[in-house]
Amino acid sequence: MNGIDIAVIVIVCAAVAAVAGLLIYRKLKHKGGGCGCGCESCSLCDKCRPKDDNK
């Protein structure tokens, strides 16, 4: 292996670690999108809205 191969491996590993760290941080701090129902972009979707909502 030469220097370029090692540099590429180090950069890829650092990028994977950074993405994993960001995902874990967002999960712990609840900064993901949505309300946690899985749709990622709702302001109270049909799954989250109470069924007896008469408004």
CSV table of N, CA and C in Angstrom, one decimal:
chain,number,residue,atom,x,y,z
A,1,MET,N,0.8,-1.2,0.0
A,1,MET,CA,0.0,0.0,0.0
A,1,MET,C,0.9,1.2,0.0
A,2,ASN,N,0.5,2.2,-0.8
A,2,ASN,CA,1.2,3.4,-0.8
A,2,ASN,C,0.5,4.5,0.0
A,3,GLY,N,1.0,5.7,0.0
A,3,GLY,CA,0.5,6.8,0.9
A,3,GLY,C,-0.9,7.2,0.5
A,4,ILE,N,-1.2,7.1,-0.8
A,4,ILE,CA,-2.5,7.6,-1.3
A,4,ILE,C,-3.6,6.6,-0.8
A,5,ASP,N,-3.3,5.3,-0.9
A,5,ASP,CA,-4.3,4.3,-0.4
A,5,ASP,C,-4.6,4.5,1.1
A,6,ILE,N,-3.5,4.7,1.9
A,6,ILE,CA,-3.7,4.9,3.3
A,6,ILE,C,-4.5,6.2,3.6
A,7,ALA,N,-4.2,7.2,2.8
A,7,ALA,CA,-5.0,8.5,3.0
A,7,ALA,C,-6.5,8.3,2.7
A,8,VAL,N,-6.8,7.6,1.6
A,8,VAL,CA,-8.1,7.4,1.2
A,8,VAL,C,-8.9,6.6,2.3
A,9,ILE,N,-8.2,5.6,2.8
A,9,ILE,CA,-8.8,4.7,3.9
A,9,ILE,C,-9.1,5.6,5.1
A,10,VAL,N,-8.1,6.4,5.5
A,10,VAL,CA,-8.3,7.3,6.7
A,10,VAL,C,-9.4,8.3,6.5
A,11,ILE,N,-9.5,8.9,5.3
A,11,ILE,CA,-10.6,9.9,5.0
A,11,ILE,C,-11.9,9.2,5.0
A,12,VAL,N,-12.1,8.0,4.4
A,12,VAL,CA,-13.4,7.3,4.4
A,12,VAL,C,-13.8,6.9,5.8
A,13,CYS,N,-12.9,6.4,6.6
A,13,CYS,CA,-13.2,6.0,8.0
A,13,CYS,C,-13.6,7.2,8.8
A,14,ALA,N,-12.9,8.4,8.6
A,14,ALA,CA,-13.3,9.6,9.4
A,14,ALA,C,-14.7,10.1,9.0
A,15,ALA,N,-15.0,10.0,7.7
A,15,ALA,CA,-16.3,10.4,7.2
A,15,ALA,C,-17.4,9.5,7.8
A,16,VAL,N,-17.2,8.2,7.8
A,16,VAL,CA,-18.2,7.3,8.3
A,16,VAL,C,-18.4,7.5,9.8
A,17,ALA,N,-17.3,7.8,10.5
A,17,ALA,CA,-17.3,8.0,12.0
A,17,ALA,C,-18.1,9.3,12.2
A,18,ALA,N,-17.9,10.3,11.4
A,18,ALA,CA,-18.5,11.6,11.6
A,18,ALA,C,-20.0,11.5,11.3
A,19,VAL,N,-20.4,10.8,10.3
A,19,VAL,CA,-21.9,10.6,10.0
A,19,VAL,C,-22.5,9.8,11.2
A,20,ALA,N,-21.9,8.7,11.6
A,20,ALA,CA,-22.4,7.9,12.7
A,20,ALA,C,-22.5,8.8,14.0
A,21,GLY,N,-21.5,9.6,14.3
A,21,GLY,CA,-21.6,10.5,15.4
A,21,GLY,C,-22.7,11.5,15.3
A,22,LEU,N,-22.9,12.0,14.1
A,22,LEU,CA,-24.0,13.0,13.9
A,22,LEU,C,-25.4,12.3,14.1
A,23,LEU,N,-25.5,11.2,13.6
A,23,LEU,CA,-26.8,10.4,13.7
A,23,LEU,C,-27.1,10.1,15.2
A,24,ILE,N,-26.1,9.7,15.9
A,24,ILE,CA,-26.2,9.4,17.3
A,24,ILE,C,-26.5,10.6,18.1
A,25,TYR,N,-25.8,11.7,17.8
A,25,TYR,CA,-26.1,13.0,18.5
A,25,TYR,C,-27.5,13.5,18.3
A,26,ARG,N,-28.0,13.4,17.1
A,26,ARG,CA,-29.3,13.9,16.7
A,26,ARG,C,-30.4,13.0,17.4
A,27,LYS,N,-30.1,11.7,17.5
A,27,LYS,CA,-31.0,10.8,18.1
A,27,LYS,C,-31.1,11.1,19.6
A,28,LEU,N,-29.9,11.3,20.3
A,28,LEU,CA,-29.9,11.6,21.7
A,28,LEU,C,-30.5,12.9,22.0
A,29,LYS,N,-30.4,13.9,21.2
A,29,LYS,CA,-30.9,15.2,21.4
A,29,LYS,C,-32.3,15.4,20.9
A,30,HIS,N,-32.9,14.4,20.2
A,30,HIS,CA,-34.2,14.5,19.6
A,30,HIS,C,-34.3,15.6,18.6
A,31,LYS,N,-33.3,15.8,17.8
A,31,LYS,CA,-33.3,16.8,16.8
A,31,LYS,C,-33.7,16.3,15.4
A,32,GLY,N,-34.2,15.1,15.4
A,32,GLY,CA,-34.6,14.6,14.1
A,32,GLY,C,-35.9,15.2,13.6
A,33,GLY,N,-36.2,15.1,12.4
A,33,GLY,CA,-37.4,15.8,11.8
A,33,GLY,C,-38.6,15.0,12.3
A,34,GLY,N,-39.7,15.7,12.3
A,34,GLY,CA,-41.0,15.1,12.6
A,34,GLY,C,-41.2,14.8,14.1
A,35,CYS,N,-42.2,14.0,14.3
A,35,CYS,CA,-42.6,13.8,15.7
A,35,CYS,C,-42.2,12.4,16.2
A,36,GLY,N,-41.4,11.7,15.5
A,36,GLY,CA,-40.9,10.4,15.9
A,36,GLY,C,-41.7,9.3,15.4
A,37,CYS,N,-42.7,9.5,14.5
A,37,CYS,CA,-43.6,8.5,14.0
A,37,CYS,C,-43.0,7.8,12.8
A,38,GLY,N,-41.9,8.3,12.3
A,38,GLY,CA,-41.2,7.7,11.2
A,38,GLY,C,-41.4,8.4,9.9
A,39,CYS,N,-42.3,9.4,9.8
A,39,CYS,CA,-42.6,10.1,8.5
A,39,CYS,C,-41.6,11.2,8.3
A,40,GLU,N,-40.9,11.7,9.3
A,40,GLU,CA,-39.8,12.6,9.3
A,40,GLU,C,-40.1,14.0,8.9
A,41,SER,N,-41.3,14.4,8.5
A,41,SER,CA,-41.6,15.8,8.2
A,41,SER,C,-43.0,16.1,8.4
A,42,CYS,N,-43.6,15.8,9.5
A,42,CYS,CA,-45.0,16.1,9.8
A,42,CYS,C,-45.1,17.1,10.9
A,43,SER,N,-46.3,17.7,10.9
A,43,SER,CA,-46.6,18.6,12.0
A,43,SER,C,-47.8,18.0,12.8
A,44,LEU,N,-47.9,16.8,12.8
A,44,LEU,CA,-48.9,15.9,13.4
A,44,LEU,C,-49.6,15.2,12.2
A,45,CYS,N,-49.1,14.2,11.8
A,45,CYS,CA,-49.6,13.5,10.7
A,45,CYS,C,-50.8,12.6,11.1
A,46,ASP,N,-51.4,11.9,10.2
A,46,ASP,CA,-52.6,11.1,10.5
A,46,ASP,C,-52.3,10.1,11.6
A,47,LYS,N,-51.1,9.5,11.6
A,47,LYS,CA,-50.8,8.5,12.6
A,47,LYS,C,-50.7,9.2,14.0
A,48,CYS,N,-50.4,10.4,14.1
A,48,CYS,CA,-50.1,11.1,15.4
A,48,CYS,C,-51.4,11.9,15.9
A,49,ARG,N,-52.2,12.3,15.0
A,49,ARG,CA,-53.4,13.1,15.3
A,49,ARG,C,-54.4,12.2,16.1
A,50,PRO,N,-54.9,12.7,17.2
A,50,PRO,CA,-55.9,11.9,17.9
A,50,PRO,C,-57.2,11.7,17.0
A,51,LYS,N,-57.8,10.5,17.2
A,51,LYS,CA,-58.9,10.1,16.3
A,51,LYS,C,-60.2,10.9,16.7
A,52,ASP,N,-60.3,11.4,18.0
A,52,ASP,CA,-61.5,12.1,18.3
A,52,ASP,C,-61.3,13.6,18.2
A,53,ASP,N,-60.5,14.1,17.3
A,53,ASP,CA,-60.2,15.5,17.1
A,53,ASP,C,-61.4,16.1,16.4
A,54,ASN,N,-62.2,16.9,17.1
A,54,ASN,CA,-63.4,17.5,16.5
A,54,ASN,C,-63.2,18.9,16.0
A,55,LYS,N,-62.0,19.3,15.9
A,55,LYS,CA,-61.8,20.7,15.4
A,55,LYS,C,-61.7,20.8,13.9
